[in-house]
Coordinates of C-alpha atoms and ligand atoms in Angstrom, one line a residue:
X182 CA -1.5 -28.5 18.2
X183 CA 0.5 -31.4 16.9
X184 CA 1.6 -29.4 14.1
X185 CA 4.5 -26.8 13.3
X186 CA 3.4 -23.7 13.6
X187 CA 6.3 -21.0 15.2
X188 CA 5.5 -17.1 14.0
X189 CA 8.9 -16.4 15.1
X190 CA 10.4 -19.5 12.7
X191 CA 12.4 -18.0 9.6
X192 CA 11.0 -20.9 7.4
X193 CA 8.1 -19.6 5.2
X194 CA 5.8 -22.9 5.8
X195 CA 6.5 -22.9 10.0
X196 CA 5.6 -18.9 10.3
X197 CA 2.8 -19.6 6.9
X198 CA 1.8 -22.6 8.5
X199 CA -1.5 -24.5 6.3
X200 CA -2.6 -26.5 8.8
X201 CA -2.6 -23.6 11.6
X202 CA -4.3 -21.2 8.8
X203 CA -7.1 -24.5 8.5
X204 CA -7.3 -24.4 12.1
X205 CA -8.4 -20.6 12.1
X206 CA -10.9 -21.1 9.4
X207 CA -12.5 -23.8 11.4
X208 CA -12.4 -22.2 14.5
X209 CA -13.7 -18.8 13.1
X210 CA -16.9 -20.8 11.1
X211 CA -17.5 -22.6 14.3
X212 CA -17.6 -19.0 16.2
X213 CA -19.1 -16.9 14.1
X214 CA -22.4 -17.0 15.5
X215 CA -20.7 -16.8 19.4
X216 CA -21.8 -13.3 20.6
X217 CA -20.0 -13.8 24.1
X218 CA -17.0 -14.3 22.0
X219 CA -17.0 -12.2 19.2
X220 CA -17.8 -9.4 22.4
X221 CA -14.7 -10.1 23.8
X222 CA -12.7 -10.0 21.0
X223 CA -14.2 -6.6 20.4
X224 CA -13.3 -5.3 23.8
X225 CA -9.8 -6.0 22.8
X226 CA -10.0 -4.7 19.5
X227 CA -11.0 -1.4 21.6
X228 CA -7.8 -1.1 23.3
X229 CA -6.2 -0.5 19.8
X230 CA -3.1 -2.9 20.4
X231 CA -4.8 -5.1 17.8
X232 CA -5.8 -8.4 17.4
X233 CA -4.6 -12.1 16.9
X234 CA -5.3 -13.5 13.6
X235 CA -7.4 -16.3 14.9
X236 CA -9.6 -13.3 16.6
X237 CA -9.7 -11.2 13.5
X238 CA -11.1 -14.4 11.5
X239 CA -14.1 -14.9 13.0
X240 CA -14.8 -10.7 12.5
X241 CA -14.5 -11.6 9.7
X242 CA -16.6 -14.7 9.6
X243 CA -19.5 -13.1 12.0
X244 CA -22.5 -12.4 10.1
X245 CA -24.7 -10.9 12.9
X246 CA -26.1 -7.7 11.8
X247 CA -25.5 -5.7 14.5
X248 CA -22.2 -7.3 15.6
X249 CA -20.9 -6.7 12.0
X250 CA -22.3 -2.8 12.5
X251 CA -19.9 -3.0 15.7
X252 CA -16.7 -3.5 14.1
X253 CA -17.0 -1.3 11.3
X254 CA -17.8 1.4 13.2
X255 CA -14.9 0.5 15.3
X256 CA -12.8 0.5 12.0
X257 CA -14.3 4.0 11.4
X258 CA -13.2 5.2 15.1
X259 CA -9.4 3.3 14.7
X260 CA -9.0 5.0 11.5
X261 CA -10.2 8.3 12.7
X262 CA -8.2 7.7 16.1
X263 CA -4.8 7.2 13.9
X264 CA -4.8 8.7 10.7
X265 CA -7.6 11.1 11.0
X266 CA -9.0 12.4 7.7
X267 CA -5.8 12.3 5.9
X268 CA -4.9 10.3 2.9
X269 CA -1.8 10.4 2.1
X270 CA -0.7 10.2 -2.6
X271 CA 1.2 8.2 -4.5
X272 CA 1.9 7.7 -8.0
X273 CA 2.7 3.7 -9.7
X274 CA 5.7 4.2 -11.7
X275 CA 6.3 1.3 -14.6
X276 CA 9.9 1.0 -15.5
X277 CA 9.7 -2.5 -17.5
X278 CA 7.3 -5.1 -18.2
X279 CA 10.2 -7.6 -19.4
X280 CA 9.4 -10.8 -17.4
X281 CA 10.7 -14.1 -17.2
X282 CA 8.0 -15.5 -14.7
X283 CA 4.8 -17.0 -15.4
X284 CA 2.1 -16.0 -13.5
X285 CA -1.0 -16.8 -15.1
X286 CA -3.3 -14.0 -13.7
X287 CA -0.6 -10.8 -15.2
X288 CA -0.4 -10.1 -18.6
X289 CA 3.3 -9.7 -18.3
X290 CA 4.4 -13.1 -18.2
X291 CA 6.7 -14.9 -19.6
X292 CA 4.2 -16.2 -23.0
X293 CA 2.2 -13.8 -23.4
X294 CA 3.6 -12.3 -26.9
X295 CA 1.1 -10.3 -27.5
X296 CA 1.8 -7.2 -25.1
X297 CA 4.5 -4.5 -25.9
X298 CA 7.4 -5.1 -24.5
X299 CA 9.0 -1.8 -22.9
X300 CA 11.9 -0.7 -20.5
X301 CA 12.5 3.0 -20.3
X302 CA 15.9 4.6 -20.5
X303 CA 17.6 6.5 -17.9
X304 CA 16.2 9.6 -20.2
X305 CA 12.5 8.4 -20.6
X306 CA 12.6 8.2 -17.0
X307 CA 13.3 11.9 -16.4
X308 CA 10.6 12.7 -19.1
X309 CA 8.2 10.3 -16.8
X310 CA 9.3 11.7 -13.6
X311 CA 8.8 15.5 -14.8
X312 CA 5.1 14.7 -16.1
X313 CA 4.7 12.6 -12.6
X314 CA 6.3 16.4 -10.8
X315 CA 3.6 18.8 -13.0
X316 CA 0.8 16.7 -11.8
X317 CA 2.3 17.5 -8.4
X318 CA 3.3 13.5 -7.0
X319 CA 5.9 13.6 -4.8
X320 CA 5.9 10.1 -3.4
X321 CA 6.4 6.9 -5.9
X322 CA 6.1 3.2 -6.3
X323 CA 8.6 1.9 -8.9
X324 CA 7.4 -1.5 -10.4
X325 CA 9.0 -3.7 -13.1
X326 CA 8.8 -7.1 -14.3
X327 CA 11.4 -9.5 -12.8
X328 CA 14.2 -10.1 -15.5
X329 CA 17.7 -10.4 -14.8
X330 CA 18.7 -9.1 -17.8
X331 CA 16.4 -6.7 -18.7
X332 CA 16.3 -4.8 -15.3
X333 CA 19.1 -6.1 -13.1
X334 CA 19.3 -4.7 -10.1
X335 CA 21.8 -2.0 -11.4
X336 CA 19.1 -0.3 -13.8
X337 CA 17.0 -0.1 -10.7
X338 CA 19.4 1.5 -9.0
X339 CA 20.1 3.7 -11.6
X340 CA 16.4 4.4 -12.0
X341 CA 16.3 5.4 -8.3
X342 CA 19.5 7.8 -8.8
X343 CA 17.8 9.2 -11.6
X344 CA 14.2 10.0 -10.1
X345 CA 15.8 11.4 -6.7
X346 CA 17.7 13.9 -9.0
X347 CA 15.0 15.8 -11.1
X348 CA 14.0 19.1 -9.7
X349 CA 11.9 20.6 -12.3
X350 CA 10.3 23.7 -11.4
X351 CA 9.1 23.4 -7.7
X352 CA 8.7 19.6 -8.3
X353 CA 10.6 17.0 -6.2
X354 CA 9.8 13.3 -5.9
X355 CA 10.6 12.7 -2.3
X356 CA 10.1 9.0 -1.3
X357 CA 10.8 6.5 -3.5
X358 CA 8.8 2.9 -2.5
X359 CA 9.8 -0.3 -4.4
X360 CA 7.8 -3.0 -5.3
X361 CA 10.1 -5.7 -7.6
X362 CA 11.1 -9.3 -7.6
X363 CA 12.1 -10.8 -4.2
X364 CA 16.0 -10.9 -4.0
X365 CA 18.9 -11.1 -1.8
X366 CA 20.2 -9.3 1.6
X367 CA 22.6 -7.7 -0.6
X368 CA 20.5 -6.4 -3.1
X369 CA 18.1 -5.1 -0.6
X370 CA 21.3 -3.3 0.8
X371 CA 22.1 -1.8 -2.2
X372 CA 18.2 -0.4 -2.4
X373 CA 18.4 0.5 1.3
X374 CA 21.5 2.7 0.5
X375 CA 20.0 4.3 -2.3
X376 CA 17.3 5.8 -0.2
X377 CA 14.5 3.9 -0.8
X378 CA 11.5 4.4 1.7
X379 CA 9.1 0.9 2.0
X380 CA 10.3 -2.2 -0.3
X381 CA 6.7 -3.4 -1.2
X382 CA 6.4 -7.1 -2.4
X383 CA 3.0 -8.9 -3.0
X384 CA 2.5 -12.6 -2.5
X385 CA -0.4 -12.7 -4.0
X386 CA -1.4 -16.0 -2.2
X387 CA -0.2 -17.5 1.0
X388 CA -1.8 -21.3 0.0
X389 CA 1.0 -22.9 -1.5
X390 CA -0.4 -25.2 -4.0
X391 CA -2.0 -23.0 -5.0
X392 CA 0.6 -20.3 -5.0
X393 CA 3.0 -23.4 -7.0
X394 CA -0.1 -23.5 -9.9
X395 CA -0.7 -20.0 -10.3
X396 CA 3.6 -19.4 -10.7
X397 CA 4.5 -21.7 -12.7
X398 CA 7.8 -20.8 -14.1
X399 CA 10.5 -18.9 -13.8
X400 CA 12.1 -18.2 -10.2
X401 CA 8.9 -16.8 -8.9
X402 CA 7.6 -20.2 -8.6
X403 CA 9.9 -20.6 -5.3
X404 CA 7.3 -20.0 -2.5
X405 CA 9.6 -20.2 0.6
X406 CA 12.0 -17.8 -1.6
X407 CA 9.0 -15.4 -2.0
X408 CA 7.7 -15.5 1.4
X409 CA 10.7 -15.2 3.2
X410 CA 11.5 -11.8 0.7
X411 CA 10.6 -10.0 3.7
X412 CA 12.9 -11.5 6.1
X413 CA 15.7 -10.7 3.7
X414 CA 14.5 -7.2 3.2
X415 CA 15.1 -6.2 6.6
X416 CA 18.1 -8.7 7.3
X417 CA 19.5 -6.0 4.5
X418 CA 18.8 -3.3 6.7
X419 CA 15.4 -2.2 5.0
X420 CA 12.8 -1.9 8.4
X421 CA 9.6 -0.3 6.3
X422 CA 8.5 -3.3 4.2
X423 CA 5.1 -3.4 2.9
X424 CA 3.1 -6.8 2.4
X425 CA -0.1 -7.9 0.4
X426 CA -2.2 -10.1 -1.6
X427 CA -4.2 -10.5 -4.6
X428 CA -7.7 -11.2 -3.5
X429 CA -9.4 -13.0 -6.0
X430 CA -6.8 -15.8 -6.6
X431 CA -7.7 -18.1 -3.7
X432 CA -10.0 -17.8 -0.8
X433 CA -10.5 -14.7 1.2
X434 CA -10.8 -15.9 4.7
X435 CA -7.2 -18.1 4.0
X436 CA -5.9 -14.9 2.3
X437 CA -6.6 -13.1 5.5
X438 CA -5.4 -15.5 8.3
X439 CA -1.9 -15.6 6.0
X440 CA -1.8 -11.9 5.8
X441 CA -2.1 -11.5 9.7
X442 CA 0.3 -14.4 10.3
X443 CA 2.5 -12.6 8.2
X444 CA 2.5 -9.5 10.0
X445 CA 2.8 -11.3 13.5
X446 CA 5.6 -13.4 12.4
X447 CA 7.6 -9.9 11.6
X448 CA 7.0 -8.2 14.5
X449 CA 7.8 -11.4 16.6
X450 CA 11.1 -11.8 14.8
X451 CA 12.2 -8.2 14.3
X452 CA 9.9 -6.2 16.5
X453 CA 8.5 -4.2 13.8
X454 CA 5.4 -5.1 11.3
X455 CA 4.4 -4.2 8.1
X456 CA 4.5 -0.5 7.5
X457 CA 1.7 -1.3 4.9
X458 CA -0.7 -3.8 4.0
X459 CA -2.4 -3.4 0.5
X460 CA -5.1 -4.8 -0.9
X461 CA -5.9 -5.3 -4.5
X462 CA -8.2 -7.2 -6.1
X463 CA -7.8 -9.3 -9.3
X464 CA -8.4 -6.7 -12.3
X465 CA -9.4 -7.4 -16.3
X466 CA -5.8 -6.8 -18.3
X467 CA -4.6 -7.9 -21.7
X468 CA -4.7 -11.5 -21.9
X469 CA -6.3 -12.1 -18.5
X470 CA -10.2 -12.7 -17.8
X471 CA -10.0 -12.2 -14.0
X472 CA -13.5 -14.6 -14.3
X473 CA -11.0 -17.6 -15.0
X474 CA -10.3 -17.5 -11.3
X475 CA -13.6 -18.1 -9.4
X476 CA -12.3 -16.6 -6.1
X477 CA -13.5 -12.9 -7.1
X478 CA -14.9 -11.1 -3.7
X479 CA -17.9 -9.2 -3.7
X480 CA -17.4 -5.0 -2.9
X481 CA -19.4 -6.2 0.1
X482 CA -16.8 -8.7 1.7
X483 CA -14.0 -6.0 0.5
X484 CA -15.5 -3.8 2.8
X485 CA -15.3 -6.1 5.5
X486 CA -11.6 -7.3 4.7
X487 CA -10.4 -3.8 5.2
X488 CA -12.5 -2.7 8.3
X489 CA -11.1 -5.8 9.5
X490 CA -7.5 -5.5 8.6
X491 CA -7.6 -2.3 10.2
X492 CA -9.3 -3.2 13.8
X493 CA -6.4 -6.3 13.8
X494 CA -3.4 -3.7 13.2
X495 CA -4.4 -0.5 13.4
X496 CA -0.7 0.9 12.9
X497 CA -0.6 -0.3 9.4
X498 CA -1.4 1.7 6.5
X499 CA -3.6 0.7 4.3
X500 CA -2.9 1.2 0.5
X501 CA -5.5 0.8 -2.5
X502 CA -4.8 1.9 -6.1
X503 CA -6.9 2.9 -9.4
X504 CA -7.7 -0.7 -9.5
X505 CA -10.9 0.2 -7.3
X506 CA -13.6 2.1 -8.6
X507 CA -14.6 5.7 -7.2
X508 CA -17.5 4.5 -5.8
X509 CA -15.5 1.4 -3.9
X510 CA -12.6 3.7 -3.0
X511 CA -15.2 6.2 -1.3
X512 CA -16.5 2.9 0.9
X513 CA -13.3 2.2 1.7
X514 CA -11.7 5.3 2.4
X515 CA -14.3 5.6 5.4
X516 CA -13.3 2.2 6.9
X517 CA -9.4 2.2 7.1
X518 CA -7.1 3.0 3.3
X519 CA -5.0 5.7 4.8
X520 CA -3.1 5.6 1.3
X521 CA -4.1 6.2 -2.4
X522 CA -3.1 6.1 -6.1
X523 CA -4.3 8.8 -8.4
X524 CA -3.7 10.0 -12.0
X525 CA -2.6 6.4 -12.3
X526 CA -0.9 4.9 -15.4
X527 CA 0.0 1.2 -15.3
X528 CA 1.9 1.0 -18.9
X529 CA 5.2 1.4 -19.0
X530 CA 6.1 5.1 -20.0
X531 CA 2.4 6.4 -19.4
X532 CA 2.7 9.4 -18.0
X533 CA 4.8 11.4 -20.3
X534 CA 2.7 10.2 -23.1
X535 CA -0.3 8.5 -23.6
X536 CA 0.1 5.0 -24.9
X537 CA -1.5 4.4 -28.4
X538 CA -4.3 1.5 -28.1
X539 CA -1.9 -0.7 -30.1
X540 CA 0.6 -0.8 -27.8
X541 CA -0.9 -1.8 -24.9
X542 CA 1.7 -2.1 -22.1
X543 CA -0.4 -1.8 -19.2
X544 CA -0.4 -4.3 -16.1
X545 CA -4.6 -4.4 -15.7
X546 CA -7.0 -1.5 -16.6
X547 CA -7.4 0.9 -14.6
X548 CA -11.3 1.6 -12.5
X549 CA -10.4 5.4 -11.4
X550 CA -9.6 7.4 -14.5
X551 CA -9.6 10.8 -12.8
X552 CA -6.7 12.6 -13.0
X553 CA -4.9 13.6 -9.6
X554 CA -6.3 17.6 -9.3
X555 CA -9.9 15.5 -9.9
X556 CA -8.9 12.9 -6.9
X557 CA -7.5 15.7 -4.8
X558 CA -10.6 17.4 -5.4
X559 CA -12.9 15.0 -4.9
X560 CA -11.1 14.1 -1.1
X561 CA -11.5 17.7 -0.1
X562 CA -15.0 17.3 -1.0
X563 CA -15.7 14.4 1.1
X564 CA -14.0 15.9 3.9
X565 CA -10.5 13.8 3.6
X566 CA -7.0 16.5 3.4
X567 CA -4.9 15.0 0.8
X568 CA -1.4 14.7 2.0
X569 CA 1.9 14.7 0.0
X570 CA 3.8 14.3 2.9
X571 CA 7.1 12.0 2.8
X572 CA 8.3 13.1 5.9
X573 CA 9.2 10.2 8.2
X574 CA 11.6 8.3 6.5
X575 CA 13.5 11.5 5.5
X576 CA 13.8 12.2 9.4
X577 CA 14.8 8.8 10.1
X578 CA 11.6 7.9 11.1
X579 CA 11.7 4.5 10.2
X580 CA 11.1 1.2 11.3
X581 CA 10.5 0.7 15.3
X582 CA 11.3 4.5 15.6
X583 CA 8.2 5.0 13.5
X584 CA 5.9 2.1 15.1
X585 CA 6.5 3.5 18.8
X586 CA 5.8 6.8 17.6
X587 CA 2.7 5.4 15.9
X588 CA 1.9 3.2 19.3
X589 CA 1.8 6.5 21.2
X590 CA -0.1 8.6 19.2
X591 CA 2.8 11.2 19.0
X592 CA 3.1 10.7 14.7
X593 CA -0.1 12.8 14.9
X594 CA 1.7 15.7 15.8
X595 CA 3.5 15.5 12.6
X596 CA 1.2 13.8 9.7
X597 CA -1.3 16.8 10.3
X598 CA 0.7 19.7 10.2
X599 CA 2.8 18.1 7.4
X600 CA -0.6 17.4 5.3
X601 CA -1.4 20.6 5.2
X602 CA 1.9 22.3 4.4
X603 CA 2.3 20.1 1.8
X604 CA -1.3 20.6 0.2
X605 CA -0.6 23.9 0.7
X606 CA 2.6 23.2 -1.7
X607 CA 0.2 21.8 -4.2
X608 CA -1.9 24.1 -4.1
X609 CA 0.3 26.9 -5.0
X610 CA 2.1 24.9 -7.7
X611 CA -0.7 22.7 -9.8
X612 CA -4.1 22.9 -8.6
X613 CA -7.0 24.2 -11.0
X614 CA -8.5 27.5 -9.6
X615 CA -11.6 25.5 -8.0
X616 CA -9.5 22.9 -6.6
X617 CA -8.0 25.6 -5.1
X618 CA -10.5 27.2 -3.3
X619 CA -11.8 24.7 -1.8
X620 CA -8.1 23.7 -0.2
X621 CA -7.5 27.5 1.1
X622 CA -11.1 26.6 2.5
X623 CA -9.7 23.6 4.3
X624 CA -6.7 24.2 5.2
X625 CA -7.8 27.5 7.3
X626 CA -10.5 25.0 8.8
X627 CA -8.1 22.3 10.1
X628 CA -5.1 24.6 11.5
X629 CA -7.0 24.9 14.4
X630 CA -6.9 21.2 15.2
X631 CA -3.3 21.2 15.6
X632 CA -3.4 20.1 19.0
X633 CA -0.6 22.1 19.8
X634 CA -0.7 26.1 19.2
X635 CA 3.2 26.6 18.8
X636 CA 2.8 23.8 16.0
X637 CA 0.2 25.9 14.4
X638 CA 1.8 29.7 14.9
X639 CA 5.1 27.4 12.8
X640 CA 2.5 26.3 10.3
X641 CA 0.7 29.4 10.0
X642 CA 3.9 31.1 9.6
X643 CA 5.3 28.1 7.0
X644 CA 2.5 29.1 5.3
X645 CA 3.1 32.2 4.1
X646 CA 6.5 31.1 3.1
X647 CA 4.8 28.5 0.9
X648 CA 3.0 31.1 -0.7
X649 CA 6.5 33.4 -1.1
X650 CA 8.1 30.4 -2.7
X651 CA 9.5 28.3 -0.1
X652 CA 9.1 24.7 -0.3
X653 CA 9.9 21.4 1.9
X654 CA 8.8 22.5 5.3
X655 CA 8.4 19.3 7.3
X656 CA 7.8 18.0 11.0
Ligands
SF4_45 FE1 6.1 -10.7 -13.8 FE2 5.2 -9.6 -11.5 FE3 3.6 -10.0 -13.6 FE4 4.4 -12.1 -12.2 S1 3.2 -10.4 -11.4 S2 4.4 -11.9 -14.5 S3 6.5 -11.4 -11.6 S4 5.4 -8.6 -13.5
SF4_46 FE1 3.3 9.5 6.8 FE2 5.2 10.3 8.6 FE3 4.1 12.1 6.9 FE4 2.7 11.1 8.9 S1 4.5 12.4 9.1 S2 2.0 11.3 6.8 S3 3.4 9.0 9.0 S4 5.3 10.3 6.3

């Protein structure tokens, strides 16, 4: 290797090295067809420690039928294995689509005058949050645009303040996850001391010329700035950081190999990787015609992306949103998401009243229009216990505490117990009668495989108290 390639560099092109990610590619087209290989790799893959990117490349490259059966069923085990059949919620929330980059493929930049413009106050916030509580979310994702003036770090902050303090009725939004501009060590202090739980940032591609073309204004357009967000996120003391890309921009096998690297060059530098990996694909929005970039993946190869993202690290949630479609969500689900969106709204102020047509504020259209009771529901009814659980972080389960509980298998213990007791919570408090039923159903079904029966005589007992009233019971 006569080039620079060092996962545990802190410069974006040594740890997002081009010419290592070309040697992958190469190396994974020239395997794809090697069955000794691609048998090994899946032997290692079985232990569950995960895999290197190069391996996980040409999974993804192998087109043998039954080779291609092997490692999604192997997905399907590692998923079972770690997150069982618990999906955990989330709600987007849009503070402000002010924006003074340029990306060409979001109808927020910088030119595009045609979009409403919107920032919410402090109080259209609480009027947001209480509409996000009645539907029962309890876990967030703030998004805004980048724009120093228009949302400076302070009105974040602010924002945060603000959404942590609404209790309406039983409601409580307990988890806050951030996904805005990449900034400094000190601003990611300031949003690790106001309690966030993971600072999400996309970076859409990892090829660089490609990623300089597709920004190409404003102070997005730094790609060693952007890549290195991460680095600076948990040099600020943030250790649950959650990374991504939009498929659709540039090539899917590159996309991949840079996500991987990505994740190896955290762990080798601060022990820990992503706590999430999520995977959108380019959607239609105002302005944008996602068939003006000709990199669009099939739901086929999406398939394959995420069973193999999650036989390479199978302790990193997966996250999809209402960009997918039921149908894609359901295929998915199956194969390693351990996270979803539902009841979505992607304009700014959209949940505490629906956006007239004019005004269009949204960041793309959204696939899954169902509101969260009909998602809840329709999990139950594919077997899958819908989990508001925000537990970890607010036990200090963060970080490398979190990942060697994950490594051992002990987070198990919690996630289950907690899933329940907290569907149980929305049962009680916003469920329709038929959604319900088939919860009380459910929940009576899975006490029993609480591995541990003082865990279940607590939840059994917690139970009750759920139904006198009590909320916030947590492992
Ligand atoms: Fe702004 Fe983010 Fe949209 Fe780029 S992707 S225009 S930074 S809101
Ligand atoms: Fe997530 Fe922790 Fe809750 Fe499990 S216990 S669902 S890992 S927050």
């Amino acid at each position: 290797m006569s080039y620079n390639y060092n996962p545990s560099s802190k410069k974006a092109e040594e740890f997002i090295n081009h010419e290592e990610i070309l040697e992958t590619l190469s190396y994974a087209e020239k395997n794809k067809n090697n069955v000794e290989l691609i048998d090994r790799i899946l032997a290692k893959a079985r232990l569950r420690k995960g895999l290197s990117h190069r391996e996980a490349a040409v999974l993804l490259d192998c087109e043998i039928p039954e080779k291609v059966e092997e490692i999604f069923e192997l997905a399907r085990q590692i998923k079972q294995d770690f997150y069982g059949n618990r999906i955990v919620m989330f709600a987007p929330l849009y503070l402000s689509n002010y924006c003074v980059n340029g990306c060409v493929y979001c109808p927020y930049h910088m030119k595009n005058k045609h979009i409403a413009r919107k920032k919410l106050t402090q109080e259209e916030i609480r009027q947001e949050v209480i509409a996000l509580q009645d539907m029962g979310h309890k876990r967030l994702a703030l998004e805004t645009g980048e724009d120093p003036v228009n949302s400076p770090i302070e009105y974040v902050l602010d924002s945060i303040r603000t959404i942590y303090s609404i209790k309406h009725k039983n409601g409580a939004i307990r988890r806050v996850n951030v996904n805005i501009a990449a900034t400094t060590v000190e601003n990611y202090r300031k949003l690790k001391e106001a309690g966030i739980g993971t600072y999400i940032l996309f970076q859409e591609t990892y090829h660089k010329e490609s990623y300089e073309r597709l920004h190409p204004t404003g102070p997005k357009h730094n790609y060693c700035y952007h890549t290195e967000a991460m680095d600076r996120a948990m040099e600020g003391g943030i250790d649950d950081v959650g990374i991504g890309v939009l498929f659709g921009l540039e090539l899917y096998r590159y996309e991949f190999a840079g996500l991987l690297m990505h994740a190896e060059h955290l762990e080798a530098v601060f022990g820990v990787g992503p706590h999430t990996i999520s995977v959108p694909r380019i959607r239609r929005a105002d302005d944008i015609d996602p068939s003006t970039f000709d990199n669009g993946i099939s739901d086929d190869i999406f398939e394959k992306i995420v069973a193999c993202i999650r036989v390479a690290v199978p302790y990193t949630g997966m996250i999809i949103s209402t960009r997918e479609s039921k149908a894609c969500r359901e295929r998915v689900l199956r194969l390693g998401v351990s996270q979803i969106s539902g009841g979505s709204r992607t304009s700014v102020g959209g949940y505490a009243e629906e956006e007239p047509e004019e005004e269009n504020s949204a960041q793309f259209d959204v696939s899954d229009n169902r509101t969260l009771d009909q998602v809840v529901r329709w999990l139950m009814e594919l077997g899958y216990i819908p989990s508001f659980c925000t537990a970890c972080y607010r036990e200090g389960r963060t970080g490398d505490r979190f990942m060697s509980l994950c490594k051992s298998g002990q987070i198990q213990n919690c996630c289950h117990p907690n899933a329940l007791m907290t569907l149980k919570e929305y049962l009680e408090d916003y469920a329709a009668p038929g959604t319900k039923e088939i919860g009380e159903k459910l929940i009576q079904a899975e006490i029993g495989s609480i591995p541990k029966e003082k865990v279940q005589e607590i939840v059994r007992k917690n139970l009750v108290e759920i139904e006198k009233g009590q909320r916030d019971f947590r492992f």
